């Protein structure tokens, strides 16, 4: 009996131990799965040094550059071509617009931001912005994050407090460089600056540039944000990095780097002159490399054929205009000729009446002594 009881105790102990082992294995497995998910999420959001180095663009050597020009361009988000930078306004399925992405990265200290110096941008440690001062300056509400210190401050900004609807413009610095090794003109984006649009104290809208972010530091994060750029195709095929590198955005040139640090508005106050200057600069940039080389025989013949066809079209248009003008002149002559018909008739009647009166009054004067006109006639014959 004692042996039977001891066996039961042993079996019960074994069952308890096995169940505890199973539970511990399940707990370990669950913790491992949670850890794996966290690492995957961190890997999807964090950028490694290797990834950062992959997206960095090295400055070309001065010996390879034959020409370079620095352009400041303004991107208006109210234009349909630039809507991919504005939407979605809120975070949807992990997707966020460009300003939310930039502000989050700057506030978390993942990428540096630099002061806006109005045309004399210097991207050095001396001109790095203080995040707290920047948030206070633009009135963005925040709270202190967990573990925040003076040396390592952390900030928490609620989604509703991000002024994403007020950022309606971006300033972009472009460098257009002609590389003599590849004999090609290349454009690369250097930095991006979000611009707040708010009502000023004196009425009307005012623009407040916030900070500059170097494009190379932003590229690894832009490559993870995919957008669709057409309402006809809702499949996101391009990333924000592709969007900038492929020049899918549209913007007007508001400044070129110059010695006097003047904007185009200061150089060309008249709106028509300003528009012509912007178009001229843009056309020269895009056609710079094409104007350097002598065209081949095939290119020359094709260009000549195009010019001849344009001349033929212009000639046909001129003949049509001349024909139309002649028809108008003929019609005008007819109308002018028809208008004075009544006046001419009246004038002719008046002339006839005057001539009849003259004929009557041009006869010989009859003497007051005689009423016979023959006497007068006889006198005239004698004088002859």
Short mmCIF file of C-alpha atoms in Angstrom, two decimals, residues 3-374:
data_model
loop_
_atom_site.label_atom_id
_atom_site.label_comp_id
_atom_site.label_asym_id
_atom_site.label_seq_id
_atom_site.Cartn_x
_atom_site.Cartn_y
_atom_site.Cartn_z
CA UNK A 3 4.56 1.57 -2.43
CA UNK A 4 1.34 2.34 -4.33
CA UNK A 5 1.02 5.73 -2.61
CA UNK A 6 4.61 6.57 -3.30
CA UNK A 7 4.13 5.75 -6.97
CA UNK A 8 1.12 8.06 -7.15
CA UNK A 9 3.12 10.88 -5.53
CA UNK A 10 5.96 10.38 -8.00
CA UNK A 11 3.58 10.40 -10.99
CA UNK A 12 1.86 13.57 -9.75
CA UNK A 13 5.22 15.31 -9.27
CA UNK A 14 6.28 14.34 -12.78
CA UNK A 15 3.06 15.71 -14.26
CA UNK A 16 3.46 19.01 -12.41
CA UNK A 17 7.04 19.36 -13.53
CA UNK A 18 6.15 18.58 -17.15
CA UNK A 19 3.35 21.15 -17.17
CA UNK A 20 5.62 23.82 -15.70
CA UNK A 21 8.26 23.07 -18.32
CA UNK A 22 5.68 23.32 -21.08
CA UNK A 23 4.39 26.63 -19.76
CA UNK A 24 7.90 28.01 -19.52
CA UNK A 25 8.61 26.95 -23.11
CA UNK A 26 5.43 28.66 -24.28
CA UNK A 27 6.39 31.81 -22.41
CA UNK A 28 9.87 31.78 -23.89
CA UNK A 29 8.42 31.24 -27.36
CA UNK A 30 5.99 34.14 -26.94
CA UNK A 31 8.71 36.44 -25.63
CA UNK A 32 10.91 35.42 -28.53
CA UNK A 33 8.16 36.20 -31.02
CA UNK A 34 7.51 39.57 -29.42
CA UNK A 35 11.23 40.34 -29.45
CA UNK A 36 11.44 39.29 -33.07
CA UNK A 37 8.54 41.57 -33.99
CA UNK A 38 10.14 44.46 -32.14
CA UNK A 39 13.46 43.93 -33.86
CA UNK A 40 11.71 43.76 -37.23
CA UNK A 41 9.84 47.00 -36.48
CA UNK A 42 13.04 48.70 -35.33
CA UNK A 43 14.86 47.44 -38.40
CA UNK A 44 12.12 48.88 -40.61
CA UNK A 45 12.30 52.31 -38.95
CA UNK A 46 15.95 52.62 -37.95
CA UNK A 47 18.71 53.38 -40.39
CA UNK A 48 22.04 51.67 -40.04
CA UNK A 49 25.36 53.29 -40.87
CA UNK A 50 25.71 51.03 -43.88
CA UNK A 51 22.33 52.17 -45.21
CA UNK A 52 23.24 55.78 -44.54
CA UNK A 53 26.53 55.43 -46.40
CA UNK A 54 24.69 53.85 -49.33
CA UNK A 55 22.54 56.97 -49.82
CA UNK A 56 25.27 59.53 -49.30
CA UNK A 57 26.36 61.36 -52.43
CA UNK A 58 29.98 62.37 -52.49
CA UNK A 59 30.81 65.85 -53.62
CA UNK A 60 32.37 65.77 -57.09
CA UNK A 61 35.99 66.77 -57.35
CA UNK A 62 36.70 70.26 -58.63
CA UNK A 63 38.86 68.81 -61.39
CA UNK A 64 35.83 66.94 -62.75
CA UNK A 65 33.53 69.96 -62.73
CA UNK A 66 33.52 72.36 -65.65
CA UNK A 67 30.49 74.39 -64.56
CA UNK A 68 28.15 74.58 -61.55
CA UNK A 69 25.17 76.68 -60.53
CA UNK A 70 23.20 76.72 -57.29
CA UNK A 71 19.43 77.21 -57.58
CA UNK A 72 16.79 77.92 -54.93
CA UNK A 73 13.38 76.58 -55.90
CA UNK A 74 10.01 76.98 -54.22
CA UNK A 75 7.57 74.04 -54.20
CA UNK A 76 3.90 74.95 -53.84
CA UNK A 77 1.93 72.07 -52.30
CA UNK A 78 -1.38 73.45 -53.55
CA UNK A 79 -0.35 72.45 -57.07
CA UNK A 80 -1.56 68.98 -58.18
CA UNK A 81 1.95 67.88 -59.21
CA UNK A 82 3.19 68.34 -55.62
CA UNK A 83 0.26 66.75 -53.78
CA UNK A 84 2.35 63.65 -52.99
CA UNK A 85 4.33 65.74 -50.47
CA UNK A 86 1.23 66.96 -48.62
CA UNK A 87 -0.95 63.85 -48.35
CA UNK A 88 -1.80 62.01 -46.19
CA UNK A 89 -2.41 64.76 -43.64
CA UNK A 90 -2.66 62.19 -40.81
CA UNK A 91 -0.66 59.01 -40.24
CA UNK A 92 -2.42 56.18 -42.11
CA UNK A 93 -1.10 52.59 -41.94
CA UNK A 94 2.33 53.84 -40.96
CA UNK A 95 2.48 56.25 -43.91
CA UNK A 96 3.09 59.91 -43.15
CA UNK A 97 3.70 62.97 -45.26
CA UNK A 98 7.04 64.67 -45.71
CA UNK A 99 6.70 67.28 -42.96
CA UNK A 100 5.63 64.78 -40.28
CA UNK A 101 8.60 62.61 -41.22
CA UNK A 102 11.08 65.50 -41.10
CA UNK A 103 9.76 66.91 -37.82
CA UNK A 104 9.78 63.50 -36.12
CA UNK A 105 13.35 62.79 -37.19
CA UNK A 106 14.58 66.22 -36.09
CA UNK A 107 12.78 66.14 -32.73
CA UNK A 108 14.06 62.61 -31.96
CA UNK A 109 17.59 63.68 -32.83
CA UNK A 110 17.98 61.12 -35.63
CA UNK A 111 19.04 63.71 -38.19
CA UNK A 112 20.49 67.22 -37.66
CA UNK A 113 18.74 70.41 -38.75
CA UNK A 114 20.32 73.77 -39.51
CA UNK A 115 19.31 77.40 -39.23
CA UNK A 116 17.68 79.22 -42.13
CA UNK A 117 20.06 82.07 -42.96
CA UNK A 118 18.23 83.55 -45.95
CA UNK A 119 20.48 82.63 -48.83
CA UNK A 120 23.76 82.01 -46.99
CA UNK A 121 23.18 78.49 -45.71
CA UNK A 122 26.05 76.89 -43.80
CA UNK A 123 25.64 73.26 -42.80
CA UNK A 124 28.11 73.03 -39.93
CA UNK A 125 27.79 72.20 -36.24
CA UNK A 126 27.90 75.88 -35.42
CA UNK A 127 24.56 76.48 -37.12
CA UNK A 128 22.68 73.42 -35.86
CA UNK A 129 19.32 74.37 -34.41
CA UNK A 130 18.25 73.91 -30.82
CA UNK A 131 15.11 71.76 -31.03
CA UNK A 132 13.49 73.29 -27.95
CA UNK A 133 14.03 76.83 -29.22
CA UNK A 134 12.68 75.88 -32.63
CA UNK A 135 9.48 74.38 -31.16
CA UNK A 136 8.97 77.43 -28.94
CA UNK A 137 9.64 79.85 -31.78
CA UNK A 138 6.98 78.35 -34.04
CA UNK A 139 4.46 77.62 -31.29
CA UNK A 140 4.44 73.83 -31.57
CA UNK A 141 3.12 72.31 -28.33
CA UNK A 142 5.24 69.52 -26.79
CA UNK A 143 5.84 67.68 -23.52
CA UNK A 144 9.00 66.35 -21.96
CA UNK A 145 9.70 62.76 -22.93
CA UNK A 146 10.57 59.93 -20.57
CA UNK A 147 14.21 60.04 -19.49
CA UNK A 148 14.73 63.58 -20.78
CA UNK A 149 17.78 65.45 -19.51
CA UNK A 150 19.39 68.78 -20.25
CA UNK A 151 22.16 67.19 -22.27
CA UNK A 152 19.85 64.68 -23.97
CA UNK A 153 16.39 66.26 -24.18
CA UNK A 154 13.44 64.21 -25.41
CA UNK A 155 10.18 65.65 -26.64
CA UNK A 156 6.75 64.18 -27.28
CA UNK A 157 4.45 65.87 -29.81
CA UNK A 158 0.90 64.62 -30.24
CA UNK A 159 -0.31 64.05 -33.79
CA UNK A 160 -2.98 66.74 -33.42
CA UNK A 161 -0.31 69.31 -32.49
CA UNK A 162 1.77 68.84 -35.64
CA UNK A 163 1.02 71.85 -37.91
CA UNK A 164 1.03 69.74 -41.05
CA UNK A 165 -1.82 71.69 -42.67
CA UNK A 166 0.15 74.94 -42.35
CA UNK A 167 3.20 73.71 -44.24
CA UNK A 168 2.15 74.57 -47.78
CA UNK A 169 5.59 75.29 -49.26
CA UNK A 170 9.09 73.86 -49.34
CA UNK A 171 12.35 75.53 -50.28
CA UNK A 172 14.77 73.28 -52.13
CA UNK A 173 18.44 73.92 -52.91
CA UNK A 174 19.53 72.34 -56.18
CA UNK A 175 23.01 72.04 -57.60
CA UNK A 176 23.31 71.81 -61.38
CA UNK A 177 26.76 70.50 -62.26
CA UNK A 178 28.36 69.72 -65.58
CA UNK A 179 30.70 66.76 -65.22
CA UNK A 180 33.44 66.74 -67.83
CA UNK A 181 34.14 63.04 -67.28
CA UNK A 182 30.64 61.93 -68.23
CA UNK A 183 29.98 64.98 -70.43
CA UNK A 184 26.58 65.30 -68.85
CA UNK A 185 24.60 67.79 -66.80
CA UNK A 186 23.50 66.45 -63.41
CA UNK A 187 21.08 67.87 -60.88
CA UNK A 188 21.12 66.89 -57.23
CA UNK A 189 19.06 68.14 -54.32
CA UNK A 190 21.22 69.52 -51.50
CA UNK A 191 18.75 70.50 -48.77
CA UNK A 192 15.03 70.91 -48.03
CA UNK A 193 13.32 73.50 -45.83
CA UNK A 194 9.65 73.33 -44.74
CA UNK A 195 7.82 76.67 -44.76
CA UNK A 196 4.92 77.53 -42.46
CA UNK A 197 2.09 79.64 -43.92
CA UNK A 198 0.34 81.67 -41.23
CA UNK A 199 -1.58 84.93 -41.04
CA UNK A 200 0.64 87.85 -40.12
CA UNK A 201 -0.02 90.55 -37.53
CA UNK A 202 -0.78 93.10 -40.25
CA UNK A 203 -3.20 90.89 -42.18
CA UNK A 204 -2.56 88.58 -45.08
CA UNK A 205 -0.42 85.46 -45.17
CA UNK A 206 3.21 85.29 -44.09
CA UNK A 207 5.79 82.58 -44.67
CA UNK A 208 8.13 81.34 -41.97
CA UNK A 209 10.99 79.03 -43.08
CA UNK A 210 11.65 76.59 -40.23
CA UNK A 211 14.97 74.80 -40.76
CA UNK A 212 17.17 73.16 -43.37
CA UNK A 213 17.71 69.41 -43.53
CA UNK A 214 20.41 67.93 -45.72
CA UNK A 215 18.91 65.69 -48.35
CA UNK A 216 21.54 62.96 -47.98
CA UNK A 217 20.66 62.53 -44.29
CA UNK A 218 16.97 62.32 -45.17
CA UNK A 219 17.22 59.91 -48.11
CA UNK A 220 17.27 56.57 -46.21
CA UNK A 221 13.97 57.48 -44.56
CA UNK A 222 12.45 58.83 -47.76
CA UNK A 223 13.24 55.55 -49.48
CA UNK A 224 10.88 53.76 -47.05
CA UNK A 225 7.91 56.06 -47.76
CA UNK A 226 6.09 55.10 -50.95
CA UNK A 227 3.53 57.37 -52.60
CA UNK A 228 1.31 57.27 -55.67
CA UNK A 229 1.54 60.31 -57.89
CA UNK A 230 -1.51 59.83 -60.12
CA UNK A 231 -5.21 59.61 -59.35
CA UNK A 232 -5.60 57.09 -62.17
CA UNK A 233 -3.22 54.59 -60.55
CA UNK A 234 -3.44 54.20 -56.76
CA UNK A 235 -0.54 51.75 -56.62
CA UNK A 236 2.41 53.41 -54.82
CA UNK A 237 5.24 52.71 -57.25
CA UNK A 238 7.69 55.46 -56.28
CA UNK A 239 9.30 56.39 -53.00
CA UNK A 240 9.82 59.96 -51.87
CA UNK A 241 13.50 59.51 -52.65
CA UNK A 242 12.58 58.67 -56.26
CA UNK A 243 10.20 61.60 -56.29
CA UNK A 244 13.03 64.08 -55.71
CA UNK A 245 15.77 62.36 -57.68
CA UNK A 246 13.55 61.98 -60.75
CA UNK A 247 12.39 65.62 -60.53
CA UNK A 248 8.71 64.75 -60.28
CA UNK A 249 8.03 67.91 -58.31
CA UNK A 250 7.25 71.26 -59.92
CA UNK A 251 8.55 74.55 -58.56
CA UNK A 252 9.54 78.07 -59.53
CA UNK A 253 13.05 79.42 -59.18
CA UNK A 254 13.01 82.22 -56.61
CA UNK A 255 16.75 82.75 -56.28
CA UNK A 256 20.13 81.90 -57.77
CA UNK A 257 23.35 82.13 -55.79
CA UNK A 258 24.94 85.51 -56.48
CA UNK A 259 27.46 87.86 -54.92
CA UNK A 260 24.88 90.40 -53.75
CA UNK A 261 22.60 87.71 -52.25
CA UNK A 262 19.55 89.11 -54.06
CA UNK A 263 16.42 87.19 -54.92
CA UNK A 264 14.87 87.28 -58.38
CA UNK A 265 12.02 89.44 -57.06
CA UNK A 266 14.58 92.06 -56.01
CA UNK A 267 16.30 91.87 -59.39
CA UNK A 268 13.09 91.87 -61.44
CA UNK A 269 10.28 93.71 -59.63
CA UNK A 270 7.93 93.52 -62.62
CA UNK A 271 5.97 90.21 -62.62
CA UNK A 272 6.32 89.74 -66.39
CA UNK A 273 10.08 90.31 -66.25
CA UNK A 274 10.31 87.92 -63.30
CA UNK A 275 8.48 85.17 -65.19
CA UNK A 276 10.68 85.62 -68.25
CA UNK A 277 13.83 85.47 -66.09
CA UNK A 278 12.67 82.26 -64.37
CA UNK A 279 11.88 80.58 -67.70
CA UNK A 280 15.18 81.73 -69.19
CA UNK A 281 17.23 80.33 -66.28
CA UNK A 282 15.33 77.05 -66.34
CA UNK A 283 15.75 76.61 -70.10
CA UNK A 284 19.48 77.39 -69.95
CA UNK A 285 19.99 74.83 -67.19
CA UNK A 286 18.19 72.07 -69.05
CA UNK A 287 19.79 72.83 -72.41
CA UNK A 288 23.29 73.68 -71.19
CA UNK A 289 24.93 70.39 -72.17
CA UNK A 290 23.06 70.26 -75.50
CA UNK A 291 24.51 73.58 -76.60
CA UNK A 292 28.12 72.53 -75.97
CA UNK A 293 28.54 69.93 -78.68
CA UNK A 294 28.39 69.99 -82.47
CA UNK A 295 25.45 67.82 -83.56
CA UNK A 296 25.98 64.71 -85.67
CA UNK A 297 24.87 64.53 -89.29
CA UNK A 298 21.68 62.71 -88.33
CA UNK A 299 20.86 65.21 -85.60
CA UNK A 300 21.60 68.12 -87.96
CA UNK A 301 19.32 66.74 -90.69
CA UNK A 302 16.55 66.06 -88.19
CA UNK A 303 16.86 69.57 -86.78
CA UNK A 304 16.83 71.09 -90.25
CA UNK A 305 13.75 69.06 -91.16
CA UNK A 306 11.98 70.34 -88.07
CA UNK A 307 12.92 73.94 -88.87
CA UNK A 308 11.70 73.56 -92.48
CA UNK A 309 8.40 72.12 -91.31
CA UNK A 310 7.98 74.98 -88.84
CA UNK A 311 8.75 77.52 -91.57
CA UNK A 312 6.20 75.85 -93.87
CA UNK A 313 3.56 75.97 -91.17
CA UNK A 314 4.34 79.63 -90.48
CA UNK A 315 4.18 80.43 -94.20
CA UNK A 316 0.81 78.75 -94.54
CA UNK A 317 -0.48 80.66 -91.55
CA UNK A 318 0.74 83.94 -93.07
CA UNK A 319 -1.03 83.22 -96.39
CA UNK A 320 -4.22 82.40 -94.54
CA UNK A 321 -3.92 85.64 -92.57
CA UNK A 322 -3.29 87.67 -95.76
CA UNK A 323 -6.27 86.04 -97.50
CA UNK A 324 -8.49 86.73 -94.53
CA UNK A 325 -7.24 90.31 -94.39
CA UNK A 326 -7.98 90.83 -98.12
CA UNK A 327 -11.49 89.50 -97.64
CA UNK A 328 -12.00 91.86 -94.77
CA UNK A 329 -10.72 94.79 -96.85
CA UNK A 330 -13.03 93.88 -99.74
CA UNK A 331 -15.97 93.62 -97.41
CA UNK A 332 -15.07 96.90 -95.82
CA UNK A 333 -14.83 98.56 -99.27
CA UNK A 334 -18.23 97.21 -100.22
CA UNK A 335 -19.80 98.44 -97.05
CA UNK A 336 -18.13 101.81 -97.43
CA UNK A 337 -19.36 101.98 -101.04
CA UNK A 338 -22.91 101.07 -100.05
CA UNK A 339 -23.13 103.55 -97.23
CA UNK A 340 -22.93 106.84 -99.24
CA UNK A 341 -25.34 105.80 -102.07
CA UNK A 342 -28.20 107.93 -100.75
CA UNK A 343 -25.86 110.82 -100.12
CA UNK A 344 -24.54 110.58 -103.69
CA UNK A 345 -28.07 110.55 -105.09
CA UNK A 346 -28.99 113.60 -103.08
CA UNK A 347 -25.81 115.37 -104.14
CA UNK A 348 -26.45 114.55 -107.81
CA UNK A 349 -30.00 115.91 -107.57
CA UNK A 350 -28.71 119.08 -105.97
CA UNK A 351 -26.08 119.49 -108.70
CA UNK A 352 -28.72 119.01 -111.40
CA UNK A 353 -30.90 121.66 -109.84
CA UNK A 354 -27.98 124.07 -109.58
CA UNK A 355 -27.00 123.45 -113.21
CA UNK A 356 -30.56 124.09 -114.38
CA UNK A 357 -30.64 127.36 -112.50
CA UNK A 358 -27.31 128.39 -114.03
CA UNK A 359 -28.58 127.61 -117.51
CA UNK A 360 -31.61 129.77 -116.93
CA UNK A 361 -29.61 132.61 -115.48
CA UNK A 362 -26.81 132.46 -118.12
CA UNK A 363 -29.04 133.83 -121.01
CA UNK A 364 -28.65 137.45 -122.44
CA UNK A 365 -30.06 140.28 -120.44
CA UNK A 366 -33.16 141.82 -122.00
CA UNK A 367 -33.38 145.58 -122.06
CA UNK A 368 -35.91 147.13 -119.79
CA UNK A 369 -37.18 149.23 -122.68
CA UNK A 370 -38.20 146.29 -124.87
CA UNK A 371 -39.55 142.92 -124.18
CA UNK A 372 -38.55 141.45 -127.55
CA UNK A 373 -35.50 139.25 -127.25
CA UNK A 374 -34.75 139.38 -130.95
#
